[in-house]
Amino acid sequence: MAQLTGLQINKLLPGSKANCSKECGCSTCMAFAMKLASKKASLDECPYASDEAKQILGAASEPPVKGVKIGVKNISALGEETVFYRHEKTFVNKTVIAVNIDDTDMSAHETAQKIKDYKLERVGEILTVGAISFAQRGSDAENYAKYAKEIYDITELPLILRGSDEAVEAAAKAVKDSASIISGVTMQNAGKMREIAKENGHILAVTADNLDEIRELTAKLKQDGFNDLIIEFKTHSLAEAFQTNSIARKSALKNNDKTLGYATLKFIDAGCDFDNTVSAVNEITKFGGIIVLPSFDKAQLVTLMTLRQNIYTDPQKPIQVEPKLYAIGEPDRNSPIFVTTNFSLTYFLVSGEIENSGINAWLIIPECEGMSVLTAWAAGKFSGAKIAAFIKEIGLPDKVDAREIIIPGYVAQISGELEEELPGYKVIVGPGESSDIESFVKAVLLNKTN
């Protein structure tokens, strides 16, 4: 409801005419309207809202960038964005990274299998390729459709169909109800492609030479009853792509321009790896919905997926792991005990370095709201008292006989408090950086054992 103020919403509510019993939980309609305007309430909470109010407010509550989902077995959501800058709130649906395969590629099936098998695990999240662009380069419509079906069966990923109208129609039928994308839809073939997409359960990616023509095309398709759309801008330079994406997003968010309020599709042209990567980075950082890489390159995927994960992490909700006692390796009751916060990056760095040191150990992860060590300490979430309370809560003394706890070096000042809160335990100040854990283990822990 970003386009309506509380006063405007209040005029649509029944007010005293409803003689309600305040089922919405607010003392007045104005108070409820203000909650609606700030998206802290739903119109469903008012049982007396008129059909007109539901229609108007329902349309106003739609995200400026329309949401759409691609894929059936491996689903990716696009759109639904409400802010121009990430720090204003958060970005919602991350850019889908797709890889192109040509129908003339003799190793197409092998490449498809590699794409399916590719998984990058980073700070507890599994990152994968989200779609495959299948381009017609040499085969006829029948064989293109046959290859498309084979690629889909291998990967179970939505396809982005690129080819002649005849080839795309045949392939759309071959992968019916896969929620794939028909690309290259213009004003000339929009009517035909709309029917093909509707009959076979696909999404349309529309394109035109300029923004005005795209506006006209999306408006026409929506008027004709089809609104599962993606926009493919025709841009020819990095600067033009940056500018066009920004104009479209701002127009949708600030001007409520529904004709440009759709996720985007960008094919990254084949060229040098550096240029490809820079173009892909531009799309990830500036509102790209789907980017199609020209080939399967593991090194490039690691770079882009790491960037995407950082950009699309909710700044108000850091990535965090479950607070509990973790076993690193195969620790026994006498294995050493480490403690750190539940910020995912901190956990995976610390646990990885403990594992690399070659020892088995216990790792205590108390609730710190996903903050790093120093941030959590400054916020009072990683104090001696808090850690001691968590250790008692998980019953550590009954599970582990060891009575030495290793804390991060940057919070050495909590050691005295932690020992006071845990009689019988000794606190050892470990290294400040996780990268020094291996040398700390060799210099301190293993020497004590020897």
GROMACS .gro file of C-alpha atoms in nm:
model
  450
    1MET     CA    1   0.000   0.000   0.000
    2ALA     CA    2   0.292   0.232  -0.055
    3GLN     CA    3   0.089   0.456  -0.286
    4LEU     CA    4  -0.189   0.532  -0.035
    5THR     CA    5  -0.161   0.736   0.285
    6GLY     CA    6  -0.344   0.661   0.608
    7LEU     CA    7  -0.593   0.941   0.534
    8GLN     CA    8  -0.668   0.801   0.189
    9ILE     CA    9  -0.717   0.451   0.328
   10ASN     CA   10  -0.938   0.582   0.609
   11LYS     CA   11  -1.183   0.724   0.354
   12LEU     CA   12  -1.232   0.371   0.214
   13LEU     CA   13  -1.305   0.213   0.553
   14PRO     CA   14  -1.661   0.185   0.687
   15GLY     CA   15  -1.605   0.408   0.991
   16SER     CA   16  -1.895   0.456   1.233
   17LYS     CA   17  -2.140   0.326   0.972
   18ALA     CA   18  -2.032  -0.030   1.044
   19ASN     CA   19  -2.107  -0.011   1.416
   20CYS     CA   20  -1.823  -0.258   1.463
   21SER     CA   21  -1.687  -0.409   1.783
   22LYS     CA   22  -1.324  -0.323   1.702
   23GLU     CA   23  -1.245  -0.673   1.576
   24CYS     CA   24  -0.940  -0.527   1.402
   25GLY     CA   25  -0.785  -0.452   1.741
   26CYS     CA   26  -0.775  -0.075   1.687
   27SER     CA   27  -0.983   0.185   1.867
   28THR     CA   28  -1.069   0.377   1.549
   29CYS     CA   29  -1.073   0.325   1.173
   30MET     CA   30  -0.806   0.594   1.146
   31ALA     CA   31  -0.574   0.396   1.371
   32PHE     CA   32  -0.637   0.085   1.162
   33ALA     CA   33  -0.578   0.285   0.842
   34MET     CA   34  -0.240   0.400   0.972
   35LYS     CA   35  -0.146   0.039   1.043
   36LEU     CA   36  -0.252  -0.058   0.692
   37ALA     CA   37  -0.047   0.224   0.542
   38SER     CA   38   0.264   0.109   0.729
   39LYS     CA   39   0.195  -0.255   0.631
   40LYS     CA   40   0.152  -0.362   0.994
   41ALA     CA   41  -0.200  -0.493   0.938
   42SER     CA   42  -0.406  -0.670   0.673
   43LEU     CA   43  -0.743  -0.557   0.535
   44ASP     CA   44  -0.872  -0.907   0.616
   45GLU     CA   45  -0.872  -0.801   0.983
   46CYS     CA   46  -1.167  -0.571   0.910
   47PRO     CA   47  -1.479  -0.785   0.852
   48TYR     CA   48  -1.683  -0.479   0.746
   49ALA     CA   49  -1.464  -0.363   0.455
   50SER     CA   50  -1.665  -0.311   0.137
   51ASP     CA   51  -1.593  -0.487  -0.192
   52GLU     CA   52  -1.484  -0.152  -0.335
   53ALA     CA   53  -1.235  -0.105  -0.052
   54LYS     CA   54  -1.101  -0.457  -0.099
   55GLN     CA   55  -1.053  -0.399  -0.470
   56ILE     CA   56  -0.879  -0.064  -0.435
   57LEU     CA   57  -0.668  -0.153  -0.133
   58GLY     CA   58  -0.590  -0.495  -0.274
   59ALA     CA   59  -0.448  -0.339  -0.590
   60ALA     CA   60  -0.258  -0.080  -0.387
   61SER     CA   61  -0.102  -0.349  -0.169
   62GLU     CA   62   0.052  -0.533  -0.465
   63PRO     CA   63   0.431  -0.500  -0.477
   64PRO     CA   64   0.548  -0.241  -0.730
   65VAL     CA   65   0.741  -0.515  -0.908
   66LYS     CA   66   0.506  -0.803  -0.987
   67GLY     CA   67   0.600  -1.142  -0.849
   68VAL     CA   68   0.630  -1.447  -1.071
   69LYS     CA   69   0.765  -1.797  -1.014
   70ILE     CA   70   0.956  -2.008  -1.263
   71GLY     CA   71   1.007  -2.381  -1.240
   72VAL     CA   72   0.802  -2.658  -1.081
   73LYS     CA   73   1.046  -2.901  -0.920
   74ASN     CA   74   1.309  -2.633  -0.869
   75ILE     CA   75   1.121  -2.310  -0.812
   76SER     CA   76   1.268  -1.959  -0.823
   77ALA     CA   77   1.068  -1.651  -0.729
   78LEU     CA   78   1.120  -1.322  -0.908
   79GLY     CA   79   1.002  -0.967  -0.848
   80GLU     CA   80   0.796  -0.858  -0.545
   81GLU     CA   81   1.049  -0.583  -0.474
   82THR     CA   82   0.940  -0.277  -0.276
   83VAL     CA   83   1.257  -0.068  -0.232
   84PHE     CA   84   1.517   0.095  -0.455
   85TYR     CA   85   1.804   0.059  -0.209
   86ARG     CA   86   1.873  -0.253  -0.008
   87HIS     CA   87   1.927  -0.065   0.319
   88GLU     CA   88   1.577   0.087   0.303
   89LYS     CA   89   1.432  -0.250   0.396
   90THR     CA   90   1.563  -0.550   0.203
   91PHE     CA   91   1.566  -0.699  -0.144
   92VAL     CA   92   1.319  -0.987  -0.164
   93ASN     CA   93   1.395  -1.236  -0.443
   94LYS     CA   94   1.755  -1.284  -0.547
   95THR     CA   95   1.873  -1.271  -0.907
   96VAL     CA   96   1.841  -1.610  -1.074
   97ILE     CA   97   2.165  -1.724  -1.235
   98ALA     CA   98   2.110  -1.930  -1.551
   99VAL     CA   99   2.352  -2.091  -1.796
  100ASN     CA  100   2.315  -2.108  -2.173
  101ILE     CA  101   2.333  -2.430  -2.373
  102ASP     CA  102   2.315  -2.434  -2.754
  103ASP     CA  103   2.133  -2.709  -2.942
  104THR     CA  104   2.448  -2.754  -3.156
  105ASP     CA  105   2.665  -2.829  -2.854
  106MET     CA  106   2.779  -3.190  -2.880
  107SER     CA  107   2.834  -3.202  -2.504
  108ALA     CA  108   2.497  -3.046  -2.417
  109HIS     CA  109   2.379  -3.342  -2.212
  110GLU     CA  110   2.707  -3.357  -2.022
  111THR     CA  111   2.690  -2.983  -1.951
  112ALA     CA  112   2.331  -3.019  -1.834
  113GLN     CA  113   2.437  -3.289  -1.589
  114LYS     CA  114   2.720  -3.068  -1.458
  115ILE     CA  115   2.472  -2.784  -1.402
  116LYS     CA  116   2.238  -3.015  -1.215
  117ASP     CA  117   2.519  -3.145  -0.994
  118TYR     CA  118   2.668  -2.804  -0.921
  119LYS     CA  119   2.620  -2.696  -0.561
  120LEU     CA  120   2.808  -2.431  -0.369
  121GLU     CA  121   2.771  -2.438   0.009
  122ARG     CA  122   2.847  -2.108   0.177
  123VAL     CA  123   2.766  -2.011   0.537
  124GLY     CA  124   2.508  -2.286   0.558
  125GLU     CA  125   2.323  -2.203   0.234
  126ILE     CA  126   2.325  -2.427  -0.073
  127LEU     CA  127   2.364  -2.215  -0.388
  128THR     CA  128   2.270  -2.359  -0.728
  129VAL     CA  129   2.201  -2.263  -1.088
  130GLY     CA  130   1.836  -2.163  -1.119
  131ALA     CA  131   1.753  -2.209  -1.488
  132ILE     CA  132   1.892  -2.311  -1.827
  133SER     CA  133   1.871  -2.106  -2.143
  134PHE     CA  134   1.834  -2.340  -2.440
  135ALA     CA  135   1.915  -2.166  -2.768
  136GLN     CA  136   1.830  -2.283  -3.118
  137ARG     CA  137   2.139  -2.245  -3.335
  138GLY     CA  138   2.111  -2.516  -3.596
  139SER     CA  139   1.844  -2.781  -3.544
  140ASP     CA  140   1.494  -2.768  -3.684
  141ALA     CA  141   1.186  -2.713  -3.467
  142GLU     CA  142   1.122  -3.083  -3.405
  143ASN     CA  143   1.477  -3.163  -3.297
  144TYR     CA  144   1.503  -2.845  -3.091
  145ALA     CA  145   1.193  -2.949  -2.897
  146LYS     CA  146   1.334  -3.300  -2.852
  147TYR     CA  147   1.664  -3.165  -2.716
  148ALA     CA  148   1.481  -2.920  -2.489
  149LYS     CA  149   1.283  -3.204  -2.334
  150GLU     CA  150   1.601  -3.405  -2.279
  151ILE     CA  151   1.776  -3.111  -2.112
  152TYR     CA  152   1.474  -3.051  -1.890
  153ASP     CA  153   1.451  -3.418  -1.792
  154ILE     CA  154   1.818  -3.418  -1.689
  155THR     CA  155   1.814  -3.098  -1.485
  156GLU     CA  156   1.448  -3.049  -1.384
  157LEU     CA  157   1.525  -2.677  -1.412
  158PRO     CA  158   1.300  -2.427  -1.592
  159LEU     CA  159   1.414  -2.354  -1.946
  160ILE     CA  160   1.448  -2.020  -2.118
  161LEU     CA  161   1.346  -2.103  -2.474
  162ARG     CA  162   1.529  -1.908  -2.747
  163GLY     CA  163   1.453  -1.978  -3.110
  164SER     CA  164   1.212  -1.938  -3.398
  165ASP     CA  165   0.841  -1.918  -3.323
  166GLU     CA  166   0.794  -2.270  -3.457
  167ALA     CA  167   1.079  -2.414  -3.248
  168VAL     CA  168   0.967  -2.236  -2.934
  169GLU     CA  169   0.609  -2.353  -2.979
  170ALA     CA  170   0.722  -2.714  -3.020
  171ALA     CA  171   0.954  -2.693  -2.719
  172ALA     CA  172   0.688  -2.522  -2.504
  173LYS     CA  173   0.461  -2.819  -2.567
  174ALA     CA  174   0.742  -3.066  -2.501
  175VAL     CA  175   0.808  -2.916  -2.156
  176LYS     CA  176   0.444  -2.839  -2.082
  177ASP     CA  177   0.363  -2.720  -1.727
  178SER     CA  178   0.728  -2.670  -1.635
  179ALA     CA  179   0.680  -2.295  -1.575
  180SER     CA  180   0.958  -2.222  -1.822
  181ILE     CA  181   1.015  -1.893  -2.005
  182ILE     CA  182   0.941  -1.809  -2.367
  183SER     CA  183   1.189  -1.534  -2.458
  184GLY     CA  184   1.201  -1.285  -2.742
  185VAL     CA  185   0.829  -1.201  -2.737
  186THR     CA  186   0.758  -0.889  -2.944
  187MET     CA  187   0.451  -0.697  -3.047
  188GLN     CA  188   0.447  -0.897  -3.370
  189ASN     CA  189   0.424  -1.244  -3.212
  190ALA     CA  190   0.278  -1.153  -2.871
  191GLY     CA  191  -0.072  -1.285  -2.949
  192LYS     CA  192   0.054  -1.621  -3.064
  193MET     CA  193   0.305  -1.659  -2.781
  194ARG     CA  194   0.045  -1.557  -2.523
  195GLU     CA  195  -0.175  -1.847  -2.627
  196ILE     CA  196   0.119  -2.090  -2.630
  197ALA     CA  197   0.225  -1.978  -2.281
  198LYS     CA  198  -0.129  -1.996  -2.148
  199GLU     CA  199  -0.195  -2.344  -2.288
  200ASN     CA  200   0.136  -2.489  -2.169
  201GLY     CA  201   0.189  -2.312  -1.836
  202HIS     CA  202   0.484  -2.085  -1.915
  203ILE     CA  203   0.599  -1.726  -1.861
  204LEU     CA  204   0.661  -1.469  -2.135
  205ALA     CA  205   0.977  -1.256  -2.159
  206VAL     CA  206   0.885  -0.952  -2.368
  207THR     CA  207   1.124  -0.726  -2.554
  208ALA     CA  208   1.121  -0.412  -2.768
  209ASP     CA  209   1.358  -0.143  -2.892
  210ASN     CA  210   1.275   0.111  -2.621
  211LEU     CA  211   1.088   0.159  -2.294
  212ASP     CA  212   0.780   0.312  -2.455
  213GLU     CA  213   0.731   0.008  -2.678
  214ILE     CA  214   0.782  -0.225  -2.381
  215ARG     CA  215   0.521  -0.031  -2.185
  216GLU     CA  216   0.278  -0.069  -2.474
  217LEU     CA  217   0.347  -0.442  -2.502
  218THR     CA  218   0.312  -0.526  -2.132
  219ALA     CA  219  -0.005  -0.317  -2.108
  220LYS     CA  220  -0.155  -0.501  -2.406
  221LEU     CA  221  -0.075  -0.846  -2.269
  222LYS     CA  222  -0.213  -0.755  -1.928
  223GLN     CA  223  -0.529  -0.619  -2.088
  224ASP     CA  224  -0.560  -0.946  -2.282
  225GLY     CA  225  -0.559  -1.136  -1.953
  226PHE     CA  226  -0.196  -1.253  -1.938
  227ASN     CA  227   0.032  -1.100  -1.676
  228ASP     CA  228   0.300  -1.361  -1.602
  229LEU     CA  229   0.563  -1.146  -1.766
  230ILE     CA  230   0.934  -1.072  -1.756
  231ILE     CA  231   1.103  -0.786  -1.942
  232GLU     CA  232   1.410  -0.826  -2.162
  233PHE     CA  233   1.563  -0.483  -2.225
  234LYS     CA  234   1.766  -0.433  -2.542
  235THR     CA  235   2.078  -0.267  -2.407
  236HIS     CA  236   2.415  -0.258  -2.580
  237SER     CA  237   2.659  -0.138  -2.317
  238LEU     CA  238   2.724  -0.168  -1.946
  239ALA     CA  239   2.626   0.194  -1.888
  240GLU     CA  240   2.301   0.156  -2.084
  241ALA     CA  241   2.208  -0.160  -1.892
  242PHE     CA  242   2.277   0.014  -1.561
  243GLN     CA  243   2.072   0.316  -1.658
  244THR     CA  244   1.779   0.124  -1.807
  245ASN     CA  245   1.742  -0.111  -1.511
  246SER     CA  246   1.752   0.186  -1.273
  247ILE     CA  247   1.495   0.386  -1.471
  248ALA     CA  248   1.255   0.091  -1.485
  249ARG     CA  249   1.286   0.013  -1.114
  250LYS     CA  250   1.246   0.374  -1.009
  251SER     CA  251   0.948   0.418  -1.243
  252ALA     CA  252   0.778   0.113  -1.089
  253LEU     CA  253   0.853   0.211  -0.728
  254LYS     CA  254   0.819   0.588  -0.733
  255ASN     CA  255   0.564   0.641  -1.011
  256ASN     CA  256   0.365   0.320  -0.967
  257ASP     CA  257   0.425   0.240  -1.335
  258LYS     CA  258   0.276  -0.109  -1.362
  259THR     CA  259   0.385  -0.141  -1.726
  260LEU     CA  260   0.751  -0.153  -1.615
  261GLY     CA  261   0.691  -0.326  -1.282
  262TYR     CA  262   0.826  -0.667  -1.382
  263ALA     CA  263   1.140  -0.870  -1.319
  264THR     CA  264   1.402  -0.861  -1.594
  265LEU     CA  265   1.591  -1.109  -1.810
  266LYS     CA  266   1.943  -1.038  -1.939
  267PHE     CA  267   2.149  -1.252  -2.174
  268ILE     CA  268   2.520  -1.199  -2.111
  269ASP     CA  269   2.688  -1.202  -2.454
  270ALA     CA  270   2.978  -1.435  -2.515
  271GLY     CA  271   3.310  -1.255  -2.491
  272CYS     CA  272   3.608  -1.242  -2.257
  273ASP     CA  273   3.544  -1.384  -1.910
  274PHE     CA  274   3.616  -1.050  -1.744
  275ASP     CA  275   3.354  -0.864  -1.949
  276ASN     CA  276   3.099  -1.139  -1.888
  277THR     CA  277   3.154  -1.126  -1.516
  278VAL     CA  278   3.136  -0.746  -1.500
  279SER     CA  279   2.807  -0.749  -1.692
  280ALA     CA  280   2.668  -1.014  -1.459
  281VAL     CA  281   2.780  -0.818  -1.152
  282ASN     CA  282   2.602  -0.512  -1.289
  283GLU     CA  283   2.277  -0.707  -1.317
  284ILE     CA  284   2.304  -0.858  -0.967
  285THR     CA  285   2.372  -0.523  -0.804
  286LYS     CA  286   2.125  -0.326  -1.016
  287PHE     CA  287   1.796  -0.509  -1.006
  288GLY     CA  288   1.847  -0.795  -1.252
  289GLY     CA  289   1.584  -1.070  -1.229
  290ILE     CA  290   1.753  -1.343  -1.436
  291ILE     CA  291   2.102  -1.337  -1.586
  292VAL     CA  292   2.204  -1.593  -1.848
  293LEU     CA  293   2.574  -1.674  -1.858
  294PRO     CA  294   2.710  -1.782  -2.198
  295SER     CA  295   2.868  -2.101  -2.063
  296PHE     CA  296   2.915  -2.316  -1.755
  297ASP     CA  297   3.217  -2.189  -1.559
  298LYS     CA  298   3.256  -2.298  -1.197
  299ALA     CA  299   3.501  -2.022  -1.109
  300GLN     CA  300   3.265  -1.757  -1.244
  301LEU     CA  301   2.967  -1.909  -1.063
  302VAL     CA  302   3.148  -1.900  -0.727
  303THR     CA  303   3.219  -1.530  -0.770
  304LEU     CA  304   2.869  -1.436  -0.877
  305MET     CA  305   2.686  -1.652  -0.623
  306THR     CA  306   2.898  -1.517  -0.338
  307LEU     CA  307   2.822  -1.160  -0.443
  308ARG     CA  308   2.453  -1.237  -0.485
  309GLN     CA  309   2.431  -1.395  -0.141
  310ASN     CA  310   2.586  -1.085   0.015
  311ILE     CA  311   2.359  -0.845  -0.174
  312TYR     CA  312   2.041  -1.038  -0.101
  313THR     CA  313   2.102  -1.107   0.267
  314ASP     CA  314   1.844  -0.918   0.472
  315PRO     CA  315   2.040  -0.635   0.639
  316GLN     CA  316   1.792  -0.640   0.927
  317LYS     CA  317   1.829  -1.015   0.980
  318PRO     CA  318   2.183  -1.152   0.955
  319ILE     CA  319   2.235  -1.511   0.845
  320GLN     CA  320   2.260  -1.720   1.160
  321VAL     CA  321   2.288  -2.080   1.272
  322GLU     CA  322   2.088  -2.257   1.539
  323PRO     CA  323   2.215  -2.193   1.893
  324LYS     CA  324   2.328  -2.527   2.037
  325LEU     CA  325   2.629  -2.746   2.116
  326TYR     CA  326   2.803  -2.859   1.794
  327ALA     CA  327   3.035  -3.154   1.755
  328ILE     CA  328   3.336  -3.081   1.534
  329GLY     CA  329   3.474  -3.414   1.418
  330GLU     CA  330   3.413  -3.694   1.668
  331PRO     CA  331   3.470  -3.539   2.012
  332ASP     CA  332   3.450  -3.738   2.334
  333ARG     CA  333   3.374  -3.625   2.688
  334ASN     CA  334   3.728  -3.488   2.733
  335SER     CA  335   3.759  -3.295   2.406
  336PRO     CA  336   3.828  -2.921   2.421
  337ILE     CA  337   3.542  -2.672   2.425
  338PHE     CA  338   3.529  -2.358   2.208
  339VAL     CA  339   3.263  -2.087   2.211
  340THR     CA  340   3.163  -1.822   1.955
  341THR     CA  341   2.850  -1.645   1.827
  342ASN     CA  342   2.574  -1.774   1.600
  343PHE     CA  343   2.653  -1.542   1.307
  344SER     CA  344   2.678  -1.791   1.021
  345LEU     CA  345   3.003  -1.662   0.876
  346THR     CA  346   3.167  -1.667   1.219
  347TYR     CA  347   3.041  -2.019   1.291
  348PHE     CA  348   3.159  -2.166   0.960
  349LEU     CA  349   3.499  -1.996   0.978
  350VAL     CA  350   3.561  -2.110   1.335
  351SER     CA  351   3.430  -2.464   1.286
  352GLY     CA  352   3.630  -2.497   0.965
  353GLU     CA  353   3.953  -2.387   1.129
  354ILE     CA  354   3.898  -2.622   1.425
  355GLU     CA  355   3.847  -2.907   1.180
  356ASN     CA  356   4.156  -2.805   0.980
  357SER     CA  357   4.364  -2.815   1.297
  358GLY     CA  358   4.309  -3.190   1.311
  359ILE     CA  359   4.144  -3.211   1.653
  360ASN     CA  360   3.799  -3.314   1.765
  361ALA     CA  361   3.622  -3.051   1.972
  362TRP     CA  362   3.295  -2.912   2.102
  363LEU     CA  363   3.172  -2.575   1.981
  364ILE     CA  364   2.918  -2.384   2.191
  365ILE     CA  365   2.698  -2.145   1.992
  366PRO     CA  366   2.475  -1.933   2.219
  367GLU     CA  367   2.192  -1.710   2.093
  368CYS     CA  368   2.345  -1.379   1.976
  369GLU     CA  369   2.082  -1.274   1.719
  370GLY     CA  370   2.323  -1.342   1.434
  371MET     CA  371   2.580  -1.085   1.546
  372SER     CA  372   2.956  -1.113   1.510
  373VAL     CA  373   3.172  -1.150   1.821
  374LEU     CA  374   3.252  -0.784   1.889
  375THR     CA  375   2.906  -0.663   1.786
  376ALA     CA  376   2.738  -0.919   2.011
  377TRP     CA  377   2.967  -0.827   2.301
  378ALA     CA  378   2.896  -0.456   2.256
  379ALA     CA  379   2.522  -0.528   2.249
  380GLY     CA  380   2.539  -0.734   2.567
  381LYS     CA  381   2.451  -1.057   2.383
  382PHE     CA  382   2.790  -1.226   2.431
  383SER     CA  383   2.877  -1.166   2.795
  384GLY     CA  384   3.010  -1.407   3.054
  385ALA     CA  385   2.667  -1.425   3.217
  386LYS     CA  386   2.488  -1.494   2.887
  387ILE     CA  387   2.731  -1.767   2.786
  388ALA     CA  388   2.717  -1.928   3.131
  389ALA     CA  389   2.338  -1.927   3.128
  390PHE     CA  390   2.337  -2.097   2.787
  391ILE     CA  391   2.591  -2.358   2.899
  392LYS     CA  392   2.368  -2.447   3.194
  393GLU     CA  393   2.059  -2.449   2.968
  394ILE     CA  394   2.208  -2.708   2.730
  395GLY     CA  395   2.338  -2.919   3.020
  396LEU     CA  396   2.703  -2.909   2.913
  397PRO     CA  397   2.844  -3.028   3.252
  398ASP     CA  398   2.646  -3.352   3.215
  399LYS     CA  399   2.759  -3.411   2.856
  400VAL     CA  400   3.125  -3.312   2.865
  401ASP     CA  401   3.380  -3.375   3.139
  402ALA     CA  402   3.631  -3.114   3.016
  403ARG     CA  403   3.631  -2.801   3.230
  404GLU     CA  404   3.824  -2.558   3.012
  405ILE     CA  405   3.643  -2.322   2.775
  406ILE     CA  406   3.822  -2.136   2.496
  407ILE     CA  407   3.677  -1.790   2.419
  408PRO     CA  408   3.761  -1.554   2.128
  409GLY     CA  409   4.062  -1.333   2.197
  410TYR     CA  410   3.872  -1.014   2.114
  411VAL     CA  411   3.651  -1.058   2.421
  412ALA     CA  412   3.920  -1.158   2.672
  413GLN     CA  413   3.757  -0.920   2.919
  414ILE     CA  414   3.464  -1.158   2.977
  415SER     CA  415   3.688  -1.438   3.106
  416GLY     CA  416   3.664  -1.336   3.472
  417GLU     CA  417   3.288  -1.301   3.464
  418LEU     CA  418   3.248  -1.636   3.288
  419GLU     CA  419   3.462  -1.814   3.551
  420GLU     CA  420   3.257  -1.655   3.829
  421GLU     CA  421   2.933  -1.771   3.666
  422LEU     CA  422   3.070  -2.123   3.607
  423PRO     CA  423   3.247  -2.245   3.924
  424GLY     CA  424   3.491  -2.524   3.848
  425TYR     CA  425   3.557  -2.409   3.490
  426LYS     CA  426   3.873  -2.243   3.362
  427VAL     CA  427   3.853  -1.994   3.076
  428ILE     CA  428   4.132  -1.987   2.819
  429VAL     CA  429   4.161  -1.684   2.592
  430GLY     CA  430   4.200  -1.803   2.236
  431PRO     CA  431   4.309  -1.615   1.923
  432GLY     CA  432   4.124  -1.310   1.796
  433GLU     CA  433   4.116  -1.428   1.436
  434SER     CA  434   3.977  -1.765   1.329
  435SER     CA  435   4.272  -1.808   1.093
  436ASP     CA  436   4.500  -1.837   1.398
  437ILE     CA  437   4.306  -2.126   1.554
  438GLU     CA  438   4.524  -2.394   1.396
  439SER     CA  439   4.847  -2.243   1.531
  440PHE     CA  440   4.678  -2.187   1.870
  441VAL     CA  441   4.577  -2.553   1.885
  442LYS     CA  442   4.932  -2.668   1.809
  443ALA     CA  443   5.098  -2.422   2.045
  444VAL     CA  444   4.859  -2.441   2.338
  445LEU     CA  445   4.622  -2.739   2.333
  446LEU     CA  446   4.843  -3.007   2.182
  447ASN     CA  447   5.143  -2.902   2.392
  448LYS     CA  448   4.931  -2.941   2.705
  449THR     CA  449   4.831  -3.291   2.592
  450ASN     CA  450   5.191  -3.385   2.523
   0.00000   0.00000   0.00000
